[in-house]
mmCIF file with all atom_site columns, C-alpha atoms and ligand atoms in Angstrom:
data_model
loop_
_atom_site.group_PDB
_atom_site.id
_atom_site.type_symbol
_atom_site.label_atom_id
_atom_site.label_alt_id
_atom_site.label_comp_id
_atom_site.label_asym_id
_atom_site.label_entity_id
_atom_site.label_seq_id
_atom_site.pdbx_PDB_ins_code
_atom_site.Cartn_x
_atom_site.Cartn_y
_atom_site.Cartn_z
_atom_site.occupancy
_atom_site.B_iso_or_equiv
_atom_site.pdbx_formal_charge
_atom_site.auth_seq_id
_atom_site.auth_comp_id
_atom_site.auth_asym_id
_atom_site.auth_atom_id
_atom_site.pdbx_PDB_model_num
ATOM   1   C CA  . UNK A 1 1   ? -99.972  51.590 -53.627 1.00 52.00 ? 1   UNK A CA  1
ATOM   2   C CA  . UNK A 1 2   ? -102.253 48.641 -54.345 1.00 78.00 ? 2   UNK A CA  1
ATOM   3   C CA  . UNK A 1 3   ? -101.181 45.300 -52.974 1.00 90.00 ? 3   UNK A CA  1
ATOM   4   C CA  . UNK A 1 4   ? -99.309  43.601 -55.718 1.00 94.00 ? 4   UNK A CA  1
ATOM   5   C CA  . UNK A 1 5   ? -99.099  39.912 -56.489 1.00 96.00 ? 5   UNK A CA  1
ATOM   6   C CA  . UNK A 1 6   ? -95.972  39.262 -58.502 1.00 97.00 ? 6   UNK A CA  1
ATOM   7   C CA  . UNK A 1 7   ? -94.767  35.911 -59.762 1.00 97.00 ? 7   UNK A CA  1
ATOM   8   C CA  . UNK A 1 8   ? -91.146  35.552 -60.823 1.00 97.00 ? 8   UNK A CA  1
ATOM   9   C CA  . UNK A 1 9   ? -90.276  32.831 -63.278 1.00 94.00 ? 9   UNK A CA  1
ATOM   10  C CA  . UNK A 1 10  ? -87.030  32.149 -65.024 1.00 90.00 ? 10  UNK A CA  1
ATOM   11  C CA  . UNK A 1 11  ? -84.460  29.393 -65.354 1.00 83.00 ? 11  UNK A CA  1
ATOM   12  C CA  . UNK A 1 12  ? -81.491  29.128 -63.047 1.00 77.00 ? 12  UNK A CA  1
ATOM   13  C CA  . UNK A 1 13  ? -78.912  31.682 -64.033 1.00 84.00 ? 13  UNK A CA  1
ATOM   14  C CA  . UNK A 1 14  ? -81.576  34.163 -65.088 1.00 91.00 ? 14  UNK A CA  1
ATOM   15  C CA  . UNK A 1 15  ? -80.683  36.403 -62.156 1.00 92.00 ? 15  UNK A CA  1
ATOM   16  C CA  . UNK A 1 16  ? -84.176  35.950 -60.760 1.00 94.00 ? 16  UNK A CA  1
ATOM   17  C CA  . UNK A 1 17  ? -83.055  36.030 -57.096 1.00 93.00 ? 17  UNK A CA  1
ATOM   18  C CA  . UNK A 1 18  ? -81.118  39.267 -57.581 1.00 96.00 ? 18  UNK A CA  1
ATOM   19  C CA  . UNK A 1 19  ? -84.006  40.890 -59.388 1.00 97.00 ? 19  UNK A CA  1
ATOM   20  C CA  . UNK A 1 20  ? -86.531  39.902 -56.723 1.00 97.00 ? 20  UNK A CA  1
ATOM   21  C CA  . UNK A 1 21  ? -84.278  41.472 -54.104 1.00 97.00 ? 21  UNK A CA  1
ATOM   22  C CA  . UNK A 1 22  ? -83.838  44.692 -56.084 1.00 97.00 ? 22  UNK A CA  1
ATOM   23  C CA  . UNK A 1 23  ? -87.558  44.963 -56.667 1.00 97.00 ? 23  UNK A CA  1
ATOM   24  C CA  . UNK A 1 24  ? -88.294  44.295 -53.006 1.00 96.00 ? 24  UNK A CA  1
ATOM   25  C CA  . UNK A 1 25  ? -85.936  47.113 -52.002 1.00 96.00 ? 25  UNK A CA  1
ATOM   26  C CA  . UNK A 1 26  ? -87.601  49.396 -54.507 1.00 95.00 ? 26  UNK A CA  1
ATOM   27  C CA  . UNK A 1 27  ? -91.113  48.587 -53.267 1.00 94.00 ? 27  UNK A CA  1
ATOM   28  C CA  . UNK A 1 28  ? -90.051  49.174 -49.650 1.00 93.00 ? 28  UNK A CA  1
ATOM   29  C CA  . UNK A 1 29  ? -88.435  52.499 -50.604 1.00 93.00 ? 29  UNK A CA  1
ATOM   30  C CA  . UNK A 1 30  ? -91.688  53.628 -52.153 1.00 89.00 ? 30  UNK A CA  1
ATOM   31  C CA  . UNK A 1 31  ? -94.064  52.226 -49.547 1.00 87.00 ? 31  UNK A CA  1
ATOM   32  C CA  . UNK A 1 32  ? -92.856  51.418 -46.050 1.00 90.00 ? 32  UNK A CA  1
ATOM   33  C CA  . UNK A 1 33  ? -96.349  50.611 -44.773 1.00 92.00 ? 33  UNK A CA  1
ATOM   34  C CA  . UNK A 1 34  ? -97.208  47.509 -46.755 1.00 94.00 ? 34  UNK A CA  1
ATOM   35  C CA  . UNK A 1 35  ? -95.436  44.316 -45.702 1.00 96.00 ? 35  UNK A CA  1
ATOM   36  C CA  . UNK A 1 36  ? -93.905  42.048 -48.314 1.00 97.00 ? 36  UNK A CA  1
ATOM   37  C CA  . UNK A 1 37  ? -94.377  38.306 -48.180 1.00 97.00 ? 37  UNK A CA  1
ATOM   38  C CA  . UNK A 1 38  ? -91.875  36.447 -50.321 1.00 97.00 ? 38  UNK A CA  1
ATOM   39  C CA  . UNK A 1 39  ? -92.188  32.774 -51.165 1.00 98.00 ? 39  UNK A CA  1
ATOM   40  C CA  . UNK A 1 40  ? -89.262  30.995 -52.845 1.00 97.00 ? 40  UNK A CA  1
ATOM   41  C CA  . UNK A 1 41  ? -90.092  27.546 -54.152 1.00 96.00 ? 41  UNK A CA  1
ATOM   42  C CA  . UNK A 1 42  ? -86.577  26.474 -55.232 1.00 93.00 ? 42  UNK A CA  1
ATOM   43  C CA  . UNK A 1 43  ? -84.965  27.607 -51.980 1.00 94.00 ? 43  UNK A CA  1
ATOM   44  C CA  . UNK A 1 44  ? -87.688  26.045 -49.825 1.00 97.00 ? 44  UNK A CA  1
ATOM   45  C CA  . UNK A 1 45  ? -87.300  22.718 -51.619 1.00 97.00 ? 45  UNK A CA  1
ATOM   46  C CA  . UNK A 1 46  ? -83.526  22.823 -51.394 1.00 95.00 ? 46  UNK A CA  1
ATOM   47  C CA  . UNK A 1 47  ? -83.803  23.526 -47.657 1.00 97.00 ? 47  UNK A CA  1
ATOM   48  C CA  . UNK A 1 48  ? -86.014  20.475 -47.229 1.00 96.00 ? 48  UNK A CA  1
ATOM   49  C CA  . UNK A 1 49  ? -83.585  18.415 -49.312 1.00 97.00 ? 49  UNK A CA  1
ATOM   50  C CA  . UNK A 1 50  ? -80.639  19.475 -47.152 1.00 97.00 ? 50  UNK A CA  1
ATOM   51  C CA  . UNK A 1 51  ? -82.019  17.769 -44.028 1.00 97.00 ? 51  UNK A CA  1
ATOM   52  C CA  . UNK A 1 52  ? -80.929  14.345 -42.827 1.00 97.00 ? 52  UNK A CA  1
ATOM   53  C CA  . UNK A 1 53  ? -83.915  12.145 -43.443 1.00 97.00 ? 53  UNK A CA  1
ATOM   54  C CA  . UNK A 1 54  ? -85.290  9.770  -46.021 1.00 98.00 ? 54  UNK A CA  1
ATOM   55  C CA  . UNK A 1 55  ? -87.631  12.314 -47.661 1.00 96.00 ? 55  UNK A CA  1
ATOM   56  C CA  . UNK A 1 56  ? -84.770  14.763 -48.024 1.00 97.00 ? 56  UNK A CA  1
ATOM   57  C CA  . UNK A 1 57  ? -82.607  12.120 -49.619 1.00 97.00 ? 57  UNK A CA  1
ATOM   58  C CA  . UNK A 1 58  ? -85.278  11.354 -52.217 1.00 97.00 ? 58  UNK A CA  1
ATOM   59  C CA  . UNK A 1 59  ? -85.844  15.060 -52.785 1.00 96.00 ? 59  UNK A CA  1
ATOM   60  C CA  . UNK A 1 60  ? -82.126  15.577 -53.379 1.00 95.00 ? 60  UNK A CA  1
ATOM   61  C CA  . UNK A 1 61  ? -82.258  12.960 -56.112 1.00 95.00 ? 61  UNK A CA  1
ATOM   62  C CA  . UNK A 1 62  ? -85.125  14.712 -57.895 1.00 94.00 ? 62  UNK A CA  1
ATOM   63  C CA  . UNK A 1 63  ? -83.466  18.127 -57.629 1.00 90.00 ? 63  UNK A CA  1
ATOM   64  C CA  . UNK A 1 64  ? -80.158  16.701 -58.792 1.00 84.00 ? 64  UNK A CA  1
ATOM   65  C CA  . UNK A 1 65  ? -81.845  15.269 -61.864 1.00 81.00 ? 65  UNK A CA  1
ATOM   66  C CA  . UNK A 1 66  ? -83.272  18.724 -62.517 1.00 77.00 ? 66  UNK A CA  1
ATOM   67  C CA  . UNK A 1 67  ? -86.849  17.442 -62.448 1.00 86.00 ? 67  UNK A CA  1
ATOM   68  C CA  . UNK A 1 68  ? -89.824  19.022 -60.745 1.00 92.00 ? 68  UNK A CA  1
ATOM   69  C CA  . UNK A 1 69  ? -90.682  17.572 -57.351 1.00 96.00 ? 69  UNK A CA  1
ATOM   70  C CA  . UNK A 1 70  ? -94.087  15.839 -57.308 1.00 96.00 ? 70  UNK A CA  1
ATOM   71  C CA  . UNK A 1 71  ? -97.131  18.065 -57.532 1.00 95.00 ? 71  UNK A CA  1
ATOM   72  C CA  . UNK A 1 72  ? -98.456  17.279 -54.051 1.00 95.00 ? 72  UNK A CA  1
ATOM   73  C CA  . UNK A 1 73  ? -95.147  18.270 -52.462 1.00 97.00 ? 73  UNK A CA  1
ATOM   74  C CA  . UNK A 1 74  ? -94.781  21.605 -54.270 1.00 97.00 ? 74  UNK A CA  1
ATOM   75  C CA  . UNK A 1 75  ? -98.428  22.479 -53.634 1.00 97.00 ? 75  UNK A CA  1
ATOM   76  C CA  . UNK A 1 76  ? -98.379  21.602 -49.965 1.00 97.00 ? 76  UNK A CA  1
ATOM   77  C CA  . UNK A 1 77  ? -95.163  23.577 -49.475 1.00 97.00 ? 77  UNK A CA  1
ATOM   78  C CA  . UNK A 1 78  ? -96.789  26.594 -51.157 1.00 98.00 ? 78  UNK A CA  1
ATOM   79  C CA  . UNK A 1 79  ? -100.084 26.282 -49.284 1.00 97.00 ? 79  UNK A CA  1
ATOM   80  C CA  . UNK A 1 80  ? -98.432  25.818 -45.889 1.00 97.00 ? 80  UNK A CA  1
ATOM   81  C CA  . UNK A 1 81  ? -96.296  28.873 -46.483 1.00 98.00 ? 81  UNK A CA  1
ATOM   82  C CA  . UNK A 1 82  ? -99.393  30.966 -47.193 1.00 98.00 ? 82  UNK A CA  1
ATOM   83  C CA  . UNK A 1 83  ? -101.169 29.603 -44.105 1.00 97.00 ? 83  UNK A CA  1
ATOM   84  C CA  . UNK A 1 84  ? -98.255  30.816 -42.023 1.00 98.00 ? 84  UNK A CA  1
ATOM   85  C CA  . UNK A 1 85  ? -97.659  34.179 -43.684 1.00 98.00 ? 85  UNK A CA  1
ATOM   86  C CA  . UNK A 1 86  ? -100.789 35.719 -45.218 1.00 97.00 ? 86  UNK A CA  1
ATOM   87  C CA  . UNK A 1 87  ? -102.443 38.523 -43.304 1.00 96.00 ? 87  UNK A CA  1
ATOM   88  C CA  . UNK A 1 88  ? -104.379 40.184 -46.109 1.00 94.00 ? 88  UNK A CA  1
ATOM   89  C CA  . UNK A 1 89  ? -102.504 43.467 -46.368 1.00 94.00 ? 89  UNK A CA  1
ATOM   90  C CA  . UNK A 1 90  ? -99.261  42.437 -48.028 1.00 96.00 ? 90  UNK A CA  1
ATOM   91  C CA  . UNK A 1 91  ? -97.526  42.542 -51.348 1.00 96.00 ? 91  UNK A CA  1
ATOM   92  C CA  . UNK A 1 92  ? -96.996  38.935 -52.331 1.00 97.00 ? 92  UNK A CA  1
ATOM   93  C CA  . UNK A 1 93  ? -93.928  37.852 -54.261 1.00 97.00 ? 93  UNK A CA  1
ATOM   94  C CA  . UNK A 1 94  ? -93.911  34.288 -55.499 1.00 97.00 ? 94  UNK A CA  1
ATOM   95  C CA  . UNK A 1 95  ? -90.671  32.948 -56.891 1.00 96.00 ? 95  UNK A CA  1
ATOM   96  C CA  . UNK A 1 96  ? -90.522  29.788 -59.007 1.00 94.00 ? 96  UNK A CA  1
ATOM   97  C CA  . UNK A 1 97  ? -94.171  28.737 -58.920 1.00 96.00 ? 97  UNK A CA  1
ATOM   98  C CA  . UNK A 1 98  ? -96.205  27.787 -60.999 1.00 94.00 ? 98  UNK A CA  1
ATOM   99  C CA  . UNK A 1 99  ? -94.031  25.737 -63.320 1.00 92.00 ? 99  UNK A CA  1
ATOM   100 C CA  . UNK A 1 100 ? -96.678  23.388 -64.669 1.00 90.00 ? 100 UNK A CA  1
ATOM   101 C CA  . UNK A 1 101 ? -100.256 23.604 -65.780 1.00 89.00 ? 101 UNK A CA  1
ATOM   102 C CA  . UNK A 1 102 ? -101.562 21.868 -62.662 1.00 92.00 ? 102 UNK A CA  1
ATOM   103 C CA  . UNK A 1 103 ? -99.558  24.235 -60.455 1.00 95.00 ? 103 UNK A CA  1
ATOM   104 C CA  . UNK A 1 104 ? -101.008 27.099 -62.466 1.00 92.00 ? 104 UNK A CA  1
ATOM   105 C CA  . UNK A 1 105 ? -104.521 26.031 -61.530 1.00 92.00 ? 105 UNK A CA  1
ATOM   106 C CA  . UNK A 1 106 ? -103.495 25.837 -57.885 1.00 95.00 ? 106 UNK A CA  1
ATOM   107 C CA  . UNK A 1 107 ? -102.094 29.371 -57.959 1.00 95.00 ? 107 UNK A CA  1
ATOM   108 C CA  . UNK A 1 108 ? -105.230 30.636 -59.671 1.00 92.00 ? 108 UNK A CA  1
ATOM   109 C CA  . UNK A 1 109 ? -107.655 29.116 -57.166 1.00 94.00 ? 109 UNK A CA  1
ATOM   110 C CA  . UNK A 1 110 ? -105.409 30.078 -54.240 1.00 96.00 ? 110 UNK A CA  1
ATOM   111 C CA  . UNK A 1 111 ? -105.297 33.707 -55.397 1.00 95.00 ? 111 UNK A CA  1
ATOM   112 C CA  . UNK A 1 112 ? -109.068 33.676 -55.713 1.00 94.00 ? 112 UNK A CA  1
ATOM   113 C CA  . UNK A 1 113 ? -109.364 32.266 -52.199 1.00 96.00 ? 113 UNK A CA  1
ATOM   114 C CA  . UNK A 1 114 ? -107.107 34.984 -50.799 1.00 96.00 ? 114 UNK A CA  1
ATOM   115 C CA  . UNK A 1 115 ? -108.995 37.605 -52.847 1.00 94.00 ? 115 UNK A CA  1
ATOM   116 C CA  . UNK A 1 116 ? -105.867 38.733 -54.639 1.00 94.00 ? 116 UNK A CA  1
ATOM   117 C CA  . UNK A 1 117 ? -105.959 40.624 -57.910 1.00 87.00 ? 117 UNK A CA  1
ATOM   118 C CA  . UNK A 1 118 ? -104.738 38.847 -61.028 1.00 84.00 ? 118 UNK A CA  1
ATOM   119 C CA  . UNK A 1 119 ? -101.032 38.175 -60.567 1.00 94.00 ? 119 UNK A CA  1
ATOM   120 C CA  . UNK A 1 120 ? -98.408  39.627 -62.861 1.00 97.00 ? 120 UNK A CA  1
ATOM   121 C CA  . UNK A 1 121 ? -95.875  37.077 -64.043 1.00 97.00 ? 121 UNK A CA  1
ATOM   122 C CA  . UNK A 1 122 ? -92.377  38.437 -64.589 1.00 98.00 ? 122 UNK A CA  1
ATOM   123 C CA  . UNK A 1 123 ? -90.636  35.994 -66.877 1.00 96.00 ? 123 UNK A CA  1
ATOM   124 C CA  . UNK A 1 124 ? -86.889  36.527 -67.060 1.00 95.00 ? 124 UNK A CA  1
ATOM   125 C CA  . UNK A 1 125 ? -85.717  34.819 -70.196 1.00 93.00 ? 125 UNK A CA  1
ATOM   126 C CA  . UNK A 1 126 ? -82.068  34.021 -70.954 1.00 91.00 ? 126 UNK A CA  1
ATOM   127 C CA  . UNK A 1 127 ? -80.220  32.421 -73.829 1.00 90.00 ? 127 UNK A CA  1
ATOM   128 C CA  . UNK A 1 128 ? -78.697  28.961 -73.262 1.00 86.00 ? 128 UNK A CA  1
ATOM   129 C CA  . UNK A 1 129 ? -75.156  30.314 -73.631 1.00 87.00 ? 129 UNK A CA  1
ATOM   130 C CA  . UNK A 1 130 ? -75.631  32.941 -70.939 1.00 91.00 ? 130 UNK A CA  1
ATOM   131 C CA  . UNK A 1 131 ? -77.363  30.422 -68.651 1.00 86.00 ? 131 UNK A CA  1
ATOM   132 C CA  . UNK A 1 132 ? -74.611  27.796 -68.877 1.00 86.00 ? 132 UNK A CA  1
ATOM   133 C CA  . UNK A 1 133 ? -71.861  30.381 -68.440 1.00 87.00 ? 133 UNK A CA  1
ATOM   134 C CA  . UNK A 1 134 ? -73.444  31.931 -65.346 1.00 87.00 ? 134 UNK A CA  1
ATOM   135 C CA  . UNK A 1 135 ? -74.276  28.618 -63.688 1.00 84.00 ? 135 UNK A CA  1
ATOM   136 C CA  . UNK A 1 136 ? -70.870  27.088 -64.195 1.00 84.00 ? 136 UNK A CA  1
ATOM   137 C CA  . UNK A 1 137 ? -69.349  30.211 -62.643 1.00 86.00 ? 137 UNK A CA  1
ATOM   138 C CA  . UNK A 1 138 ? -71.676  29.995 -59.668 1.00 80.00 ? 138 UNK A CA  1
ATOM   139 C CA  . UNK A 1 139 ? -70.770  26.345 -59.008 1.00 70.00 ? 139 UNK A CA  1
ATOM   140 C CA  . UNK A 1 140 ? -73.655  25.445 -56.739 1.00 71.00 ? 140 UNK A CA  1
ATOM   141 C CA  . UNK A 1 141 ? -73.520  21.958 -55.244 1.00 70.00 ? 141 UNK A CA  1
ATOM   142 C CA  . UNK A 1 142 ? -76.369  20.525 -57.305 1.00 69.00 ? 142 UNK A CA  1
ATOM   143 C CA  . UNK A 1 143 ? -75.041  22.107 -60.511 1.00 74.00 ? 143 UNK A CA  1
ATOM   144 C CA  . UNK A 1 144 ? -73.049  20.042 -62.956 1.00 79.00 ? 144 UNK A CA  1
ATOM   145 C CA  . UNK A 1 145 ? -72.938  20.810 -66.645 1.00 80.00 ? 145 UNK A CA  1
ATOM   146 C CA  . UNK A 1 146 ? -75.250  17.852 -67.170 1.00 82.00 ? 146 UNK A CA  1
ATOM   147 C CA  . UNK A 1 147 ? -77.931  18.989 -64.693 1.00 77.00 ? 147 UNK A CA  1
ATOM   148 C CA  . UNK A 1 148 ? -77.640  22.530 -65.988 1.00 80.00 ? 148 UNK A CA  1
ATOM   149 C CA  . UNK A 1 149 ? -78.188  21.369 -69.552 1.00 81.00 ? 149 UNK A CA  1
ATOM   150 C CA  . UNK A 1 150 ? -81.130  19.246 -68.445 1.00 76.00 ? 150 UNK A CA  1
ATOM   151 C CA  . UNK A 1 151 ? -82.673  22.202 -66.623 1.00 71.00 ? 151 UNK A CA  1
ATOM   152 C CA  . UNK A 1 152 ? -82.161  24.429 -69.628 1.00 77.00 ? 152 UNK A CA  1
ATOM   153 C CA  . UNK A 1 153 ? -83.721  21.824 -71.887 1.00 77.00 ? 153 UNK A CA  1
ATOM   154 C CA  . UNK A 1 154 ? -86.605  21.739 -69.421 1.00 69.00 ? 154 UNK A CA  1
ATOM   155 C CA  . UNK A 1 155 ? -86.860  25.487 -69.624 1.00 68.00 ? 155 UNK A CA  1
ATOM   156 C CA  . UNK A 1 156 ? -86.991  25.508 -73.372 1.00 79.00 ? 156 UNK A CA  1
ATOM   157 C CA  . UNK A 1 157 ? -89.733  22.916 -73.751 1.00 82.00 ? 157 UNK A CA  1
ATOM   158 C CA  . UNK A 1 158 ? -91.796  23.004 -70.571 1.00 80.00 ? 158 UNK A CA  1
ATOM   159 C CA  . UNK A 1 159 ? -91.259  26.687 -69.973 1.00 82.00 ? 159 UNK A CA  1
ATOM   160 C CA  . UNK A 1 160 ? -92.616  27.506 -73.407 1.00 87.00 ? 160 UNK A CA  1
ATOM   161 C CA  . UNK A 1 161 ? -95.661  25.372 -72.724 1.00 90.00 ? 161 UNK A CA  1
ATOM   162 C CA  . UNK A 1 162 ? -96.431  26.994 -69.390 1.00 91.00 ? 162 UNK A CA  1
ATOM   163 C CA  . UNK A 1 163 ? -95.828  30.477 -70.774 1.00 92.00 ? 163 UNK A CA  1
ATOM   164 C CA  . UNK A 1 164 ? -98.212  29.922 -73.651 1.00 94.00 ? 164 UNK A CA  1
ATOM   165 C CA  . UNK A 1 165 ? -100.798 28.809 -71.089 1.00 93.00 ? 165 UNK A CA  1
ATOM   166 C CA  . UNK A 1 166 ? -100.139 31.728 -68.785 1.00 93.00 ? 166 UNK A CA  1
ATOM   167 C CA  . UNK A 1 167 ? -100.355 34.221 -71.646 1.00 95.00 ? 167 UNK A CA  1
ATOM   168 C CA  . UNK A 1 168 ? -103.638 32.844 -72.902 1.00 94.00 ? 168 UNK A CA  1
ATOM   169 C CA  . UNK A 1 169 ? -105.182 32.788 -69.406 1.00 90.00 ? 169 UNK A CA  1
ATOM   170 C CA  . UNK A 1 170 ? -106.923 36.020 -68.432 1.00 88.00 ? 170 UNK A CA  1
ATOM   171 C CA  . UNK A 1 171 ? -106.101 35.335 -64.760 1.00 84.00 ? 171 UNK A CA  1
ATOM   172 C CA  . UNK A 1 172 ? -102.457 36.225 -65.513 1.00 91.00 ? 172 UNK A CA  1
ATOM   173 C CA  . UNK A 1 173 ? -100.542 39.079 -67.095 1.00 94.00 ? 173 UNK A CA  1
ATOM   174 C CA  . UNK A 1 174 ? -97.098  38.093 -68.367 1.00 97.00 ? 174 UNK A CA  1
ATOM   175 C CA  . UNK A 1 175 ? -94.142  40.469 -68.685 1.00 97.00 ? 175 UNK A CA  1
ATOM   176 C CA  . UNK A 1 176 ? -91.323  39.158 -70.877 1.00 97.00 ? 176 UNK A CA  1
ATOM   177 C CA  . UNK A 1 177 ? -87.951  40.408 -69.641 1.00 98.00 ? 177 UNK A CA  1
ATOM   178 C CA  . UNK A 1 178 ? -84.615  39.997 -71.432 1.00 97.00 ? 178 UNK A CA  1
ATOM   179 C CA  . UNK A 1 179 ? -82.372  38.461 -68.755 1.00 97.00 ? 179 UNK A CA  1
ATOM   180 C CA  . UNK A 1 180 ? -79.232  38.475 -70.935 1.00 96.00 ? 180 UNK A CA  1
ATOM   181 C CA  . UNK A 1 181 ? -78.768  42.170 -70.090 1.00 96.00 ? 181 UNK A CA  1
ATOM   182 C CA  . UNK A 1 182 ? -76.868  43.624 -67.127 1.00 96.00 ? 182 UNK A CA  1
ATOM   183 C CA  . UNK A 1 183 ? -78.455  43.505 -63.648 1.00 97.00 ? 183 UNK A CA  1
ATOM   184 C CA  . UNK A 1 184 ? -79.306  47.227 -63.856 1.00 97.00 ? 184 UNK A CA  1
ATOM   185 C CA  . UNK A 1 185 ? -80.855  46.939 -67.303 1.00 98.00 ? 185 UNK A CA  1
ATOM   186 C CA  . UNK A 1 186 ? -82.983  43.973 -66.295 1.00 98.00 ? 186 UNK A CA  1
ATOM   187 C CA  . UNK A 1 187 ? -84.122  45.839 -63.164 1.00 98.00 ? 187 UNK A CA  1
ATOM   188 C CA  . UNK A 1 188 ? -85.067  48.872 -65.282 1.00 97.00 ? 188 UNK A CA  1
ATOM   189 C CA  . UNK A 1 189 ? -87.019  46.751 -67.723 1.00 98.00 ? 189 UNK A CA  1
ATOM   190 C CA  . UNK A 1 190 ? -88.963  45.180 -64.832 1.00 98.00 ? 190 UNK A CA  1
ATOM   191 C CA  . UNK A 1 191 ? -89.715  48.568 -63.257 1.00 97.00 ? 191 UNK A CA  1
ATOM   192 C CA  . UNK A 1 192 ? -90.982  49.976 -66.513 1.00 97.00 ? 192 UNK A CA  1
ATOM   193 C CA  . UNK A 1 193 ? -93.061  46.840 -67.176 1.00 97.00 ? 193 UNK A CA  1
ATOM   194 C CA  . UNK A 1 194 ? -94.669  47.269 -63.763 1.00 95.00 ? 194 UNK A CA  1
ATOM   195 C CA  . UNK A 1 195 ? -95.228  51.007 -64.344 1.00 92.00 ? 195 UNK A CA  1
ATOM   196 C CA  . UNK A 1 196 ? -93.107  52.151 -61.455 1.00 87.00 ? 196 UNK A CA  1
ATOM   197 C CA  . UNK A 1 197 ? -92.753  55.915 -61.414 1.00 70.00 ? 197 UNK A CA  1
HETATM 198 P P1  . LIG B 2 .   ? -84.514  26.364 -58.598 1.00 54.70 ? 1   LIG B P1  1
HETATM 199 O O1  . LIG B 2 .   ? -83.617  26.873 -57.540 1.00 54.70 ? 1   LIG B O1  1
HETATM 200 O O2  . LIG B 2 .   ? -85.662  27.281 -58.882 1.00 54.70 ? 1   LIG B O2  1
HETATM 201 O O3  . LIG B 2 .   ? -83.830  25.913 -59.830 1.00 54.70 ? 1   LIG B O3  1
HETATM 202 O O4  . LIG B 2 .   ? -85.168  25.041 -57.986 1.00 54.70 ? 1   LIG B O4  1
HETATM 203 C C1  . LIG B 2 .   ? -84.379  23.962 -57.537 1.00 54.70 ? 1   LIG B C1  1
HETATM 204 C C2  . LIG B 2 .   ? -85.108  22.679 -57.798 1.00 54.70 ? 1   LIG B C2  1
HETATM 205 O O5  . LIG B 2 .   ? -86.348  22.652 -57.056 1.00 54.70 ? 1   LIG B O5  1
HETATM 206 C C3  . LIG B 2 .   ? -85.540  22.460 -59.247 1.00 54.70 ? 1   LIG B C3  1
HETATM 207 O O6  . LIG B 2 .   ? -84.503  21.915 -60.007 1.00 54.70 ? 1   LIG B O6  1
HETATM 208 C C4  . LIG B 2 .   ? -86.698  21.499 -59.084 1.00 54.70 ? 1   LIG B C4  1
HETATM 209 O O7  . LIG B 2 .   ? -86.220  20.190 -58.839 1.00 54.70 ? 1   LIG B O7  1
HETATM 210 C C5  . LIG B 2 .   ? -87.358  21.997 -57.817 1.00 54.70 ? 1   LIG B C5  1
HETATM 211 N N1  . LIG B 2 .   ? -88.424  22.981 -58.126 1.00 54.70 ? 1   LIG B N1  1
HETATM 212 C C6  . LIG B 2 .   ? -88.317  24.343 -58.207 1.00 54.70 ? 1   LIG B C6  1
HETATM 213 N N2  . LIG B 2 .   ? -89.501  24.926 -58.497 1.00 54.70 ? 1   LIG B N2  1
HETATM 214 C C7  . LIG B 2 .   ? -90.396  23.920 -58.585 1.00 54.70 ? 1   LIG B C7  1
HETATM 215 C C8  . LIG B 2 .   ? -91.800  23.852 -58.851 1.00 54.70 ? 1   LIG B C8  1
HETATM 216 N N3  . LIG B 2 .   ? -92.541  24.948 -59.106 1.00 54.70 ? 1   LIG B N3  1
HETATM 217 N N4  . LIG B 2 .   ? -92.374  22.616 -58.863 1.00 54.70 ? 1   LIG B N4  1
HETATM 218 C C9  . LIG B 2 .   ? -91.675  21.501 -58.615 1.00 54.70 ? 1   LIG B C9  1
HETATM 219 N N5  . LIG B 2 .   ? -90.355  21.499 -58.362 1.00 54.70 ? 1   LIG B N5  1
HETATM 220 C C10 . LIG B 2 .   ? -89.709  22.675 -58.339 1.00 54.70 ? 1   LIG B C10 1
#
């Protein structure tokens, strides 16, 4: 199997984490030789925010407001992760990045640098109703109805903008996935979009 570069995007509650895990398992089942490197932007940032220092405190505030952390922070986190993990023979799964046009440029030039083929973006889209329902059930610490609504509003406006950009950029292929379906159905739709046998 060729080394794949897959980018997962989707608002909180889209089931993105579950789908990445299912896909990872499926790739491993099909090809035990090729390592998988998995970068998770949201989780990495939340880990940084959970520490006891001034930067973490400020980061918590940004995450709590449901805003993107500053560009230099997200990019350095991404770049440092690649420094530590890339070996040249892996499938690369990127979760939650890029989420802005400037981040998109960074991903593009970084993929060129690492001589990766054009990434496939798997966008898991959900309706607002499904998103709010799932997130309130999950009850994560930084989730209140207000931050959830703000994030969903972000997804509607900014997400649309970035997706239009991604779709019109020949460096990316975008798969639109209906995340309102069951876990199994979403997984199937992703597999068929990626032409898994
Ligand atoms: P998530 O778990 O993906 O919702 O991410 C948690 C929080 O991390 C978000 O609410 C943002 O504050 C921040 N975050 C996630 N992805 C990015 C990104 N690509 N750029 C900047 N900030 C991000």
